[in-house]
Each structure stands twice: as structure tokens, then as C-alpha cells.
Coordinates of N, CA and C in Angstrom, one line a residue:
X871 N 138.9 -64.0 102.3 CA 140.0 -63.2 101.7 C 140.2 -63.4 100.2
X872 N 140.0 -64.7 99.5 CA 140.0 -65.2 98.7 C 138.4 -64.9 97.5
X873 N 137.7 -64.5 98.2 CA 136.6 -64.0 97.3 C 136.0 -63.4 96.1
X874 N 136.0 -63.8 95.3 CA 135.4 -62.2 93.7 C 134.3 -62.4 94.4
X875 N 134.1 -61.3 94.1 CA 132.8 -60.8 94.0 C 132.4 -60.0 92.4
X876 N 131.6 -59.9 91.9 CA 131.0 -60.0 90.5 C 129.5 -59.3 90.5
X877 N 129.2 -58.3 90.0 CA 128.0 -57.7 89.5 C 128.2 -57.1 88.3
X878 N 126.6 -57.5 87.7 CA 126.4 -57.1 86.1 C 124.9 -56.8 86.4
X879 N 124.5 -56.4 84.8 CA 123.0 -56.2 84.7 C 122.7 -57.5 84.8
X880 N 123.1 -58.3 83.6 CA 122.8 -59.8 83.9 C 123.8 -60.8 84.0
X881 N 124.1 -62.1 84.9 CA 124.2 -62.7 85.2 C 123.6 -64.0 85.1
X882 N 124.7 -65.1 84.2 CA 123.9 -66.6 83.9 C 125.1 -67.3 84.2
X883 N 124.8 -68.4 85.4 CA 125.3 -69.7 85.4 C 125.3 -70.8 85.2
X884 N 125.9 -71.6 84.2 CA 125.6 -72.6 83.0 C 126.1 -73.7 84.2
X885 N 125.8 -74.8 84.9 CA 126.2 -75.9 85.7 C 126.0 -77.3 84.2
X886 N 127.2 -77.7 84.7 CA 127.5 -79.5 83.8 C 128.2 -80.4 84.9
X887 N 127.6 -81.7 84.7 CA 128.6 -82.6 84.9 C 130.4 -82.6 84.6
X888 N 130.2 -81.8 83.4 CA 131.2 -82.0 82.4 C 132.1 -80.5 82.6
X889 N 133.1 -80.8 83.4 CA 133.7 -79.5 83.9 C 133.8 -78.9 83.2
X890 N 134.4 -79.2 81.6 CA 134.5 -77.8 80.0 C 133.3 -77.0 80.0
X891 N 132.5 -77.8 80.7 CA 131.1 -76.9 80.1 C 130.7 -75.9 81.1
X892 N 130.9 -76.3 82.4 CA 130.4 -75.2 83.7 C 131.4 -73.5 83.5
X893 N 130.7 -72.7 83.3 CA 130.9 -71.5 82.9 C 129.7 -70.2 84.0
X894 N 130.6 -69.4 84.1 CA 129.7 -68.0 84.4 C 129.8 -66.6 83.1
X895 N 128.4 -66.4 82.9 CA 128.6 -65.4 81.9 C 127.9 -64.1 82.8
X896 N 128.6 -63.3 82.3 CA 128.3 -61.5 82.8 C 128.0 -60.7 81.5
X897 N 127.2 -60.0 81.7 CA 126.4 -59.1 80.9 C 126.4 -57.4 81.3
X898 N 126.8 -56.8 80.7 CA 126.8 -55.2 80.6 C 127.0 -54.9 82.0
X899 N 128.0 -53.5 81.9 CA 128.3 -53.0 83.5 C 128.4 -53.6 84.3
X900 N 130.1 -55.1 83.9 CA 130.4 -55.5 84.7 C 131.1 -55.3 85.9
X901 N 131.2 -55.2 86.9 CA 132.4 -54.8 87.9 C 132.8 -56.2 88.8
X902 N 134.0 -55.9 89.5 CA 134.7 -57.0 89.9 C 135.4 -56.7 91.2
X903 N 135.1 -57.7 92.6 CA 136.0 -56.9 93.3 C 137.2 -57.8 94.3
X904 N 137.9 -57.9 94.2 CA 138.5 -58.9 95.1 C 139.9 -58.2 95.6
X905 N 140.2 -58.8 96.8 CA 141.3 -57.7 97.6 C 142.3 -57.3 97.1
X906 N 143.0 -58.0 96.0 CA 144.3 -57.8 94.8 C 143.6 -57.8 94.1
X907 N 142.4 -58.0 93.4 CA 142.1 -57.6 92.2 C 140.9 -56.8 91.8
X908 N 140.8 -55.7 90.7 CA 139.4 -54.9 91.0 C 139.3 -54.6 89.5
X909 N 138.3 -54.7 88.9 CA 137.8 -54.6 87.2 C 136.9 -54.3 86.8
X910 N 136.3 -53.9 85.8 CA 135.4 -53.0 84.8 C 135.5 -53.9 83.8
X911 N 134.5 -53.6 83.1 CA 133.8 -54.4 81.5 C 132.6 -54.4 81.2
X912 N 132.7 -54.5 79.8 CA 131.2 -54.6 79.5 C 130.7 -56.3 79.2
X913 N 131.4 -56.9 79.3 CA 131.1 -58.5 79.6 C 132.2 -59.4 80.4
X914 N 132.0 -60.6 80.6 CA 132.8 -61.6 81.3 C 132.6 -62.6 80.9
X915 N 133.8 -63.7 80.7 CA 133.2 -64.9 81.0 C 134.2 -65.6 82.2
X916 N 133.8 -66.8 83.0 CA 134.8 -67.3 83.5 C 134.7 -69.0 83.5
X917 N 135.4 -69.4 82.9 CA 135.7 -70.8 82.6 C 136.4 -72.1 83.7
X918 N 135.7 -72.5 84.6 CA 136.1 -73.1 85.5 C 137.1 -74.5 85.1
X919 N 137.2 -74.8 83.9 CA 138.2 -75.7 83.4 C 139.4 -75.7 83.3
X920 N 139.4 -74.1 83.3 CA 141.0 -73.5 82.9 C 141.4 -72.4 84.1
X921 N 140.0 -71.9 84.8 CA 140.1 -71.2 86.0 C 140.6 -69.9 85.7
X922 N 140.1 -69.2 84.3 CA 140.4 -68.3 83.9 C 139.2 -67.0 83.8
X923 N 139.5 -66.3 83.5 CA 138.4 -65.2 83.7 C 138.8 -64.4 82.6
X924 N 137.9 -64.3 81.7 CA 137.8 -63.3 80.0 C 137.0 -62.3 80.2
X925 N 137.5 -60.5 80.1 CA 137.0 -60.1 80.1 C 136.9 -59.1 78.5
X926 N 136.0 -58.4 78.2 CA 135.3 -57.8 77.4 C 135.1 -56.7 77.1
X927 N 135.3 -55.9 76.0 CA 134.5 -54.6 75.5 C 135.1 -53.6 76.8
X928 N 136.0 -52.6 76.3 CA 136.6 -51.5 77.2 C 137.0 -52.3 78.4
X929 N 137.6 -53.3 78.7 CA 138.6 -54.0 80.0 C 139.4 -52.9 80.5
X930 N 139.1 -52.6 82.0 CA 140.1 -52.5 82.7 C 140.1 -53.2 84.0
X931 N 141.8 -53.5 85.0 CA 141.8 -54.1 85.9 C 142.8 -53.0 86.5
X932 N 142.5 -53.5 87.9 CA 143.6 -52.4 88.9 C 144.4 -54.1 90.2
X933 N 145.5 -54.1 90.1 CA 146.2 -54.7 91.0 C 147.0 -53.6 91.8
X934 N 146.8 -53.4 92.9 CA 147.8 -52.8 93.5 C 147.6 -51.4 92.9
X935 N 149.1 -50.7 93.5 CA 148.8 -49.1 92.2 C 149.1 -49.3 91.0
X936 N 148.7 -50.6 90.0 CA 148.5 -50.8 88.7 C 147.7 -50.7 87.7
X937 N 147.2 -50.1 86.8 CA 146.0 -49.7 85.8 C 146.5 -50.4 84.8
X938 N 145.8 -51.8 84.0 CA 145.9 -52.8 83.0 C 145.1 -52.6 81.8
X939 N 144.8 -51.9 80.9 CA 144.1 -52.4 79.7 C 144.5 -52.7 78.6
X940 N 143.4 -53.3 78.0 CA 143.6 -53.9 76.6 C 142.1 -54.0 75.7
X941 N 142.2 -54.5 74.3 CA 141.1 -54.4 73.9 C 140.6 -55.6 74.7
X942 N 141.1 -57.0 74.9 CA 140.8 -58.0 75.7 C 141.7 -58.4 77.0
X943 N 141.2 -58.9 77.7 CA 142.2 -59.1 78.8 C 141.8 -60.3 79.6
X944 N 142.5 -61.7 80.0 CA 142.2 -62.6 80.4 C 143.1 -63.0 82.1
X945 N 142.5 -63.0 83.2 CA 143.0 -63.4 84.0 C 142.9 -64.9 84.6
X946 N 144.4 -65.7 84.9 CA 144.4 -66.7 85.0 C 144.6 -66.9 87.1
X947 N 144.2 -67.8 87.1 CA 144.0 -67.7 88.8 C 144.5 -69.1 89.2
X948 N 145.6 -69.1 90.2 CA 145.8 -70.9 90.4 C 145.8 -70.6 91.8
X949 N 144.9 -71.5 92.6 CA 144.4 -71.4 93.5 C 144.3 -70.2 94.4
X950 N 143.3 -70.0 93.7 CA 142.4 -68.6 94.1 C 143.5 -67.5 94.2
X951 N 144.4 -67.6 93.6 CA 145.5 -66.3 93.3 C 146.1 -65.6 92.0
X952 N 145.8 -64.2 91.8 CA 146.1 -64.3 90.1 C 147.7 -64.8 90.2
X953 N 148.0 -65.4 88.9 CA 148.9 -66.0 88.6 C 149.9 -65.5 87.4
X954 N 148.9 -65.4 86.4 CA 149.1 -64.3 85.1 C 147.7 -63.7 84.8
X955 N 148.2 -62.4 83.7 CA 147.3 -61.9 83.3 C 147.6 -61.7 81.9
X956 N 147.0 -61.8 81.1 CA 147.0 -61.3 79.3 C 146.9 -60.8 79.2
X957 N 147.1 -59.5 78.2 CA 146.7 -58.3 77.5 C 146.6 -58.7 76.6
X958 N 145.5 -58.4 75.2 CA 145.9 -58.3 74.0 C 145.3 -57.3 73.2
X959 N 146.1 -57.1 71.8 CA 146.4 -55.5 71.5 C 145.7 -54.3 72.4
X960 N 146.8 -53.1 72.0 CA 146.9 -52.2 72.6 C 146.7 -52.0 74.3
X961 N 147.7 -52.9 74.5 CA 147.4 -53.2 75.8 C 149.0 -52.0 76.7
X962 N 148.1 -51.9 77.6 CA 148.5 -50.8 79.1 C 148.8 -51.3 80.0
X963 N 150.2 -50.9 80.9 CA 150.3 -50.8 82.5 C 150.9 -49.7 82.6
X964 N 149.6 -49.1 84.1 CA 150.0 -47.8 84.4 C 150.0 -47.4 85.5
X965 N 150.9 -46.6 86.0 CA 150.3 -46.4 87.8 C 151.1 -44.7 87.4
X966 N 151.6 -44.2 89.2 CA 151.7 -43.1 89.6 C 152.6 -42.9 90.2
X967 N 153.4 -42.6 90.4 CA 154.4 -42.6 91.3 C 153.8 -41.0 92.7
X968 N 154.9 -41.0 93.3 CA 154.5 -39.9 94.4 C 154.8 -38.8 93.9
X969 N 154.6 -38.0 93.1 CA 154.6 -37.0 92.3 C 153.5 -37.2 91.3
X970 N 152.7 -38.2 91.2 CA 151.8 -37.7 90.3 C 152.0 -38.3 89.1
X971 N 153.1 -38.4 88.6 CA 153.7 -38.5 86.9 C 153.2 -39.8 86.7
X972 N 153.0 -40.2 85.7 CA 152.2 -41.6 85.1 C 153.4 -42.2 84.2
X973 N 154.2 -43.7 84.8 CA 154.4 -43.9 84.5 C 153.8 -45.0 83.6
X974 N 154.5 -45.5 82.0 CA 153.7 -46.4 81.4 C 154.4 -47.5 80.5
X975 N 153.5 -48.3 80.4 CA 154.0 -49.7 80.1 C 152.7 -49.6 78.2
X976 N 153.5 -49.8 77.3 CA 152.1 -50.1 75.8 C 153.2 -51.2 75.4
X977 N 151.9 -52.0 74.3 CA 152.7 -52.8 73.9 C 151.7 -53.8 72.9
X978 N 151.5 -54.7 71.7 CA 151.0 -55.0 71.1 C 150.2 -56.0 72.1
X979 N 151.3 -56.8 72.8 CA 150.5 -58.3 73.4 C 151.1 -57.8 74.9
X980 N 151.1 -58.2 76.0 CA 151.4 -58.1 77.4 C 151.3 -58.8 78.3
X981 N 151.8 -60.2 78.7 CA 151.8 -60.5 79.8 C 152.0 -60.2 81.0
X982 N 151.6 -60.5 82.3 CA 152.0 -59.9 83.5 C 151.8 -61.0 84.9
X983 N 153.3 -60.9 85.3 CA 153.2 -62.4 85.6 C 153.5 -61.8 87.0
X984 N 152.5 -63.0 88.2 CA 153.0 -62.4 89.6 C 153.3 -63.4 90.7
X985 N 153.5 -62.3 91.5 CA 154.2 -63.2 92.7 C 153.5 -62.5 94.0
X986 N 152.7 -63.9 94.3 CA 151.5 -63.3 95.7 C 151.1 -62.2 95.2
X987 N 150.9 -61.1 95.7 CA 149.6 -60.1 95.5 C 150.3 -59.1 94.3
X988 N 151.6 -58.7 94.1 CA 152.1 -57.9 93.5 C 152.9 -58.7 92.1
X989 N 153.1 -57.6 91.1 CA 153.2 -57.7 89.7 C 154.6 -58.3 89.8
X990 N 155.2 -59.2 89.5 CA 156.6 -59.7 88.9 C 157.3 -58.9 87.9
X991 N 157.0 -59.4 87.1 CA 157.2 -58.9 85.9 C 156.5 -58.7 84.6
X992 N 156.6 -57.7 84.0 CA 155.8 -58.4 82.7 C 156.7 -58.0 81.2
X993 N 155.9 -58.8 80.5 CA 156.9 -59.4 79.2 C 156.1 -58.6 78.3
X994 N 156.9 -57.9 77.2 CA 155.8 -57.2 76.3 C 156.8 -57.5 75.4
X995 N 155.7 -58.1 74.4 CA 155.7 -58.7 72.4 C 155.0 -57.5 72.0
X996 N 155.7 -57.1 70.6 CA 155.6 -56.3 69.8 C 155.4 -55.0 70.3
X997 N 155.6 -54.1 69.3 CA 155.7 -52.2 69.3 C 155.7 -51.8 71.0
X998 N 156.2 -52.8 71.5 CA 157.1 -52.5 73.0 C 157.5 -50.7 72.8
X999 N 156.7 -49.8 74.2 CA 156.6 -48.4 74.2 C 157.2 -48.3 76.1
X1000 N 157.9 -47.8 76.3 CA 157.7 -47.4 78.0 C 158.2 -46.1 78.7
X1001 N 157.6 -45.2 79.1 CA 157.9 -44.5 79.8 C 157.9 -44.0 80.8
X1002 N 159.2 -44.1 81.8 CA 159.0 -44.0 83.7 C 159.8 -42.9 83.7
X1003 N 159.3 -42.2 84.7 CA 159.8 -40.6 85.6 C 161.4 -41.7 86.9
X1004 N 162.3 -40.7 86.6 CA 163.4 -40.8 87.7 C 163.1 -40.3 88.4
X1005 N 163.1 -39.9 89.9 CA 162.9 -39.2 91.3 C 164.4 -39.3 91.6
X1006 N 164.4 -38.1 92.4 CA 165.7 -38.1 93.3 C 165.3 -37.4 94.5
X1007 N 165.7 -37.9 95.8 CA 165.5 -37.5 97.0 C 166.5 -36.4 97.6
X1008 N 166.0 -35.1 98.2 CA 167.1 -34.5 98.2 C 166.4 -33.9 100.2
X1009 N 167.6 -33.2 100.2 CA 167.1 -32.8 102.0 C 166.6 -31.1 102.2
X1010 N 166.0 -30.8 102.8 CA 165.2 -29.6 102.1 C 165.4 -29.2 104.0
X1011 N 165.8 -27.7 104.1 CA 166.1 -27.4 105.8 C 164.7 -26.0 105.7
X1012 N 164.6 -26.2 106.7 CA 163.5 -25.4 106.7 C 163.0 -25.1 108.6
X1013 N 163.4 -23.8 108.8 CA 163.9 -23.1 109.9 C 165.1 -24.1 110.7
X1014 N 164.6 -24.9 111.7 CA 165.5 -25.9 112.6 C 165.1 -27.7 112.3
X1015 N 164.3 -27.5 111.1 CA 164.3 -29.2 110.8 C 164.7 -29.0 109.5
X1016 N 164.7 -30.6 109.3 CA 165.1 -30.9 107.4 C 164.0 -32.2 107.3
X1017 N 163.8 -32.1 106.3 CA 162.6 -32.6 105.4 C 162.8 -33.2 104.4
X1018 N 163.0 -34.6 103.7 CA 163.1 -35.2 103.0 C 162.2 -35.3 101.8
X1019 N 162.1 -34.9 100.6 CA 161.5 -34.3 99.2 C 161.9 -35.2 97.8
X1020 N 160.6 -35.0 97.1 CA 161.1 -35.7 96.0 C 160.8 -35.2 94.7
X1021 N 161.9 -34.8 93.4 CA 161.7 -34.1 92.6 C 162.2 -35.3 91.3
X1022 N 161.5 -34.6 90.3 CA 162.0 -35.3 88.9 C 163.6 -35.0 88.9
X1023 N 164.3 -36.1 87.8 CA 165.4 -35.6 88.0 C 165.6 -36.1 85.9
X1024 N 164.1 -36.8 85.7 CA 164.4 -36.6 84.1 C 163.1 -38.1 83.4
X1025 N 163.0 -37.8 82.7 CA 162.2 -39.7 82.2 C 162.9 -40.0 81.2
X1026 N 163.0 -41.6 81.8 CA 163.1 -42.5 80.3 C 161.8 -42.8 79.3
X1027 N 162.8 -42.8 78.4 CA 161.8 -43.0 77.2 C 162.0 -44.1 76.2
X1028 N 161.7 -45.4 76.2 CA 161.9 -46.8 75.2 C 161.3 -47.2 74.4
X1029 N 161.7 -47.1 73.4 CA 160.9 -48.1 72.5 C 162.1 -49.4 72.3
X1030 N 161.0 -50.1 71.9 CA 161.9 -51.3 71.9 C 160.8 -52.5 71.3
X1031 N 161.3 -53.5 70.5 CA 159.7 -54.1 70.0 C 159.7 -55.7 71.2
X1032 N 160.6 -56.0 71.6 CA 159.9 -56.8 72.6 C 160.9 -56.3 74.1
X1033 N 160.6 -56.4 75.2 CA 161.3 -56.1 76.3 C 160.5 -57.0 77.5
X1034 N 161.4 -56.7 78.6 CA 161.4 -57.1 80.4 C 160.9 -56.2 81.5
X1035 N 160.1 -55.8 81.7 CA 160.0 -54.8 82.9 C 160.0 -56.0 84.3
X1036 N 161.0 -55.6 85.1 CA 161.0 -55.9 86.4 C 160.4 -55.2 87.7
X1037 N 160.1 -55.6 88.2 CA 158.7 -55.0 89.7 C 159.6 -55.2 90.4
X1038 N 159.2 -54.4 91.7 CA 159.8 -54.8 93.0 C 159.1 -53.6 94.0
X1039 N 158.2 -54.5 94.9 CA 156.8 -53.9 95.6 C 156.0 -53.6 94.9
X1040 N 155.7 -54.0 93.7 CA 155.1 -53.1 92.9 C 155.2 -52.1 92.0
X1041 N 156.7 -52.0 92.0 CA 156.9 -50.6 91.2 C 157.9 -51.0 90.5
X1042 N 157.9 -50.7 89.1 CA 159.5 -50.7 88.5 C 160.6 -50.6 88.8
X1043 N 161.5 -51.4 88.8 CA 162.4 -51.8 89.4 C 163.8 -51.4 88.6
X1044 N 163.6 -52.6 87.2 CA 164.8 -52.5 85.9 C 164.0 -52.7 85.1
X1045 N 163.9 -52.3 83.3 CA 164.1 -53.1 82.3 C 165.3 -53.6 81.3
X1046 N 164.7 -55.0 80.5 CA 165.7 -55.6 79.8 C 165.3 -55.4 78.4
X1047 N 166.1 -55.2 77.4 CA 165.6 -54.7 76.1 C 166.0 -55.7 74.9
X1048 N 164.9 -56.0 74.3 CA 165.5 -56.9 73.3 C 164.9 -56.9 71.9
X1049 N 166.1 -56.6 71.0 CA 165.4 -56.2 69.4 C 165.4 -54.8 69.2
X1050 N 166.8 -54.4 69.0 CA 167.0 -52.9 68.6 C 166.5 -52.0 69.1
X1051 N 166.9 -51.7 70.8 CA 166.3 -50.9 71.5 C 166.8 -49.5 71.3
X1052 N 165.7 -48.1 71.4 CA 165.8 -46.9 71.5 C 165.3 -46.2 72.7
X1053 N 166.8 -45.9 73.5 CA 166.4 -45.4 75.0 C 166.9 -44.0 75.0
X1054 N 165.9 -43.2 75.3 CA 166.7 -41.5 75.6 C 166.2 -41.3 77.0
X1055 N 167.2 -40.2 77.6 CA 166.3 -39.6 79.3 C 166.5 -38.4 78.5
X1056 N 165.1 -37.5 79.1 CA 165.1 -35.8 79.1 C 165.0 -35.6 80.3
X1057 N 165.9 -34.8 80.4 CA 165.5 -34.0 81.7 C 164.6 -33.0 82.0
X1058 N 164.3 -32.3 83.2 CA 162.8 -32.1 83.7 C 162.7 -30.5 82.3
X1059 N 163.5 -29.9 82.3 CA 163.6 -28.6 81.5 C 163.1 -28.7 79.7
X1060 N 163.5 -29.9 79.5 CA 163.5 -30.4 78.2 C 162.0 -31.2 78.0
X1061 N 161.4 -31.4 78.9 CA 160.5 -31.8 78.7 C 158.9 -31.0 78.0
X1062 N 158.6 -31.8 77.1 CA 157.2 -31.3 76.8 C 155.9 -31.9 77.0
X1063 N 154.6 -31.2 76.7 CA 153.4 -31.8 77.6 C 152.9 -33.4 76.8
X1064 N 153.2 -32.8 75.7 CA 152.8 -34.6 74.8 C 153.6 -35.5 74.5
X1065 N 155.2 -35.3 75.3 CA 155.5 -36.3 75.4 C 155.7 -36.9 76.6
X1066 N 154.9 -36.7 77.6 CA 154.7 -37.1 79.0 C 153.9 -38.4 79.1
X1067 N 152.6 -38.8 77.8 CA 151.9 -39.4 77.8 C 151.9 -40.4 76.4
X1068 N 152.5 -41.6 76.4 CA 152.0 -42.4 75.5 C 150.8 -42.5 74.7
X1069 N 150.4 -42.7 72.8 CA 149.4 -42.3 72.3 C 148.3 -43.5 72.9
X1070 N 147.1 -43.5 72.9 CA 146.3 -44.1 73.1 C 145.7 -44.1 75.4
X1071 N 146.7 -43.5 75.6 CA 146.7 -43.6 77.2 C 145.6 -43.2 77.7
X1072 N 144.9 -43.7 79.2 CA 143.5 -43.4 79.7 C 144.0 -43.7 80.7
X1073 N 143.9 -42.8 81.7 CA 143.7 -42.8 83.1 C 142.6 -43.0 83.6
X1074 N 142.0 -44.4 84.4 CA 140.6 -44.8 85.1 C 140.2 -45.0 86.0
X1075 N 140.7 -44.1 87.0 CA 140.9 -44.8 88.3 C 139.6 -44.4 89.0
X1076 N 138.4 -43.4 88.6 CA 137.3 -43.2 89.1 C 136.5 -44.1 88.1
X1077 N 136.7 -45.2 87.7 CA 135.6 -46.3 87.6 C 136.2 -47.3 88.4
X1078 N 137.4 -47.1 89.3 CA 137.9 -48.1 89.8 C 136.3 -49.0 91.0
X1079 N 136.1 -49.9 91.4 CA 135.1 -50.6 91.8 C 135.6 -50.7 93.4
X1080 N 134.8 -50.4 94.3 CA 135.2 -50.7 95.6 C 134.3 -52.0 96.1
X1081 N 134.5 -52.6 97.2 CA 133.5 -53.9 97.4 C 132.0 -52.9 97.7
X1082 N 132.0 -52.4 98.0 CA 130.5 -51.4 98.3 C 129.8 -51.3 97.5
X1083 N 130.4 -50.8 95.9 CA 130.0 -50.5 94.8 C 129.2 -51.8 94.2
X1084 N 130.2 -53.2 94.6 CA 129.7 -54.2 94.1 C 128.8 -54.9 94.7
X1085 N 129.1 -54.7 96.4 CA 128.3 -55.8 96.5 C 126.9 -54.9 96.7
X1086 N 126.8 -53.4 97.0 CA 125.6 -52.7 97.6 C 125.2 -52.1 96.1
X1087 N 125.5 -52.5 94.9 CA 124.6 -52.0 93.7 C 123.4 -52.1 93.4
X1088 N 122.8 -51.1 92.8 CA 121.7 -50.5 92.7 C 120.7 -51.3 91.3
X1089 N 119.7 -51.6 91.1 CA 119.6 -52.0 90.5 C 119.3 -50.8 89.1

């Protein structure tokens, strides 16, 4: 249950006496797959001294319905469970809610700290950006039943240079704002198409890696 699994073009395992030194290096069209955690790169390394994993060149990772990138990104594992994860610059959290809308997390630097399989919270240093869709559930009758529906009811919009995003299941919960925060809601009427999406944003969920992909890859 506890397994990565790991495929590249190339693959090198450096073995030492000397635990600083024992290292795995990954090479071009890396993928990654393990039950909470699933990743893309164009390199890896993973450092058995610190039990960390560095990834490389276009990083992305998926936990859960979460989409993570950055120009680098480092995940830390304490016994065999992610524990945190690093972003650095221009770093992303992104998922979807049941409507589709993308909510989003940017931010200079980004920690993301968890608890068992799902995201805790994460902490974001500098040009702190976030944008999440409000839902409201309403009852919809339709001939002799009713039907429970979910419609926008407006998005927040933050800037803030460092902040708190709180999880719970997985999904935003609360944020805390700190250092001259700027919060507006529009509602669904007022809304326009570019400001739905944070600058720099990528949606990647068709490079997402399945164990199939990894472990039955082609040479």
C-alpha cells in the first residue's frame, strides 16, 4: 500500500555505506505512482537521508483532487507517508469542485502540510493569490420528486501576500489572511471569463499517471 513506483527513460542507483550518499536519480519522462500520491517531471532525485524526493523541470503532483505545481517541488515522506510538500516559485494548488469551476491556490513559495492521505493545510509566503467558487444547494421539484442541485452563488477573490488555507476532506474549508489583505466576492452575473482563472494557471490532469501507465510502460 505503501509503494512508489517510479519510471524514467533513465534510471541510476548510487548505493553507500554512508547514508548522505545513497541516492536515486531519474532521468527524462519521469512519472510517479503511489496510492496518495501521483507525479510528472522531467527529472528526480530522491535522497534517502532526509527521505525526501526533488522533483524537476515542469513538476507536477496530484494528491487526492489536488493539482500542485511549481517551478521545483520537493516531497518529504516520514514513514512512508507524505508529510509535507514544497513548492517553490510560482507555485499552484488546484482542484474542481462539482461544478467544474477551478478553484485556486498561487503563491511565491507554498507549503502543504498533511494529515494521513489528505492536505491539512497549506501556508503560502509571498504574492499570496486565491480564488474559490461558493456553491449553494437548493431543492429543485420536478413532477412528484425533488432533487437536490448545486449552483454558484458568487467567488472569492484574495490577494493577500502571505495567508492560511484550511482543508477539510480535502477541500477548502476557511482561509486566514495575513499582511494587508484584499478580499472581494462577485457574484455569478458579474462575473468575467479571465477573471475565473489565475495568470500563469494549467490544468493537467491528462498527464495525470495511473499505476498501469507506470508500471506497464513502453519502452
Amino acid at each position: 500500500q505503501d509503494t512508489i513506483l517510479i519510471s524514467a527513460d533513465t534510471l541510476v542507483s548510487i548505493d553507500s555505506p554512508d547514508q548522505k550518499k545513497k541516492r536515486l536519480l531519474a532521468y527524462r519522462d519521469v512519472r510517479i505512482f503511489k496510492n496518495d500520491l501521483q507525479g510528472k517531471a522531467d527529472s528526480l532525485v530522491y535522497q534517502a537521508s532526509d527521505s525526501t524526493i526533488y522533483f524537476y523541470g515542469n513538476p507536477v503532483l496530484w494528491t487526492e483532487g489536488n493539482q500542485m505545481t511549481a517551478d521545483s517541488i520537493s516531497v518529504l515522506l516520514v514513514r512512508k507517508k507524505i508529510n509535507k510538500i514544497y513548492m517553490v516559485s510560482t507555485a499552484f494548488v488546484s482542484s474542481t469542485d462539482s461544478l467544474k469551476n477551478f478553484n485556486q491556490i498561487k503563491g511565491r513559495k507554498m507549503t502543504a502540510y498533511f494529515d494521513e492521505k489528505n492536505i491539512h493545510h497549506v501556508n503560502v509566503e509571498g504574492n499570496g493569490e486565491s480564488i474559490y467558487f461558493a456553491l449553494q444547494q437548493i431543492k429543485e421539484k420536478a413532477n412528484d420528486s425533488t432533487r437536490t442541485i448545486s449552483i454558484v452563488s458568487g467567488m472569492n477573490k484574495i490577494i493577500c501576500s502571505n495567508m492560511r488555507i484550511n482543508f477539510k476532506a480535502g477541500k477548502i474549508n476557511n482561509i486566514s489572511f495575513y499582511v494587508k489583505p484584499d478580499a472581494s466576492f462577485i457574484p455569478p452575473h458579474e462575473l468575467r471569463k479571465e477573471e475565473i482563472l489565475l495568470k500563469g494557471f494549467s490544468w493537467r490532469a491528462v498527464d495525470r499517471p495511473t499505476r498501469g501507465t507506470v508500471v506497464q510502460r513502453q519502452p
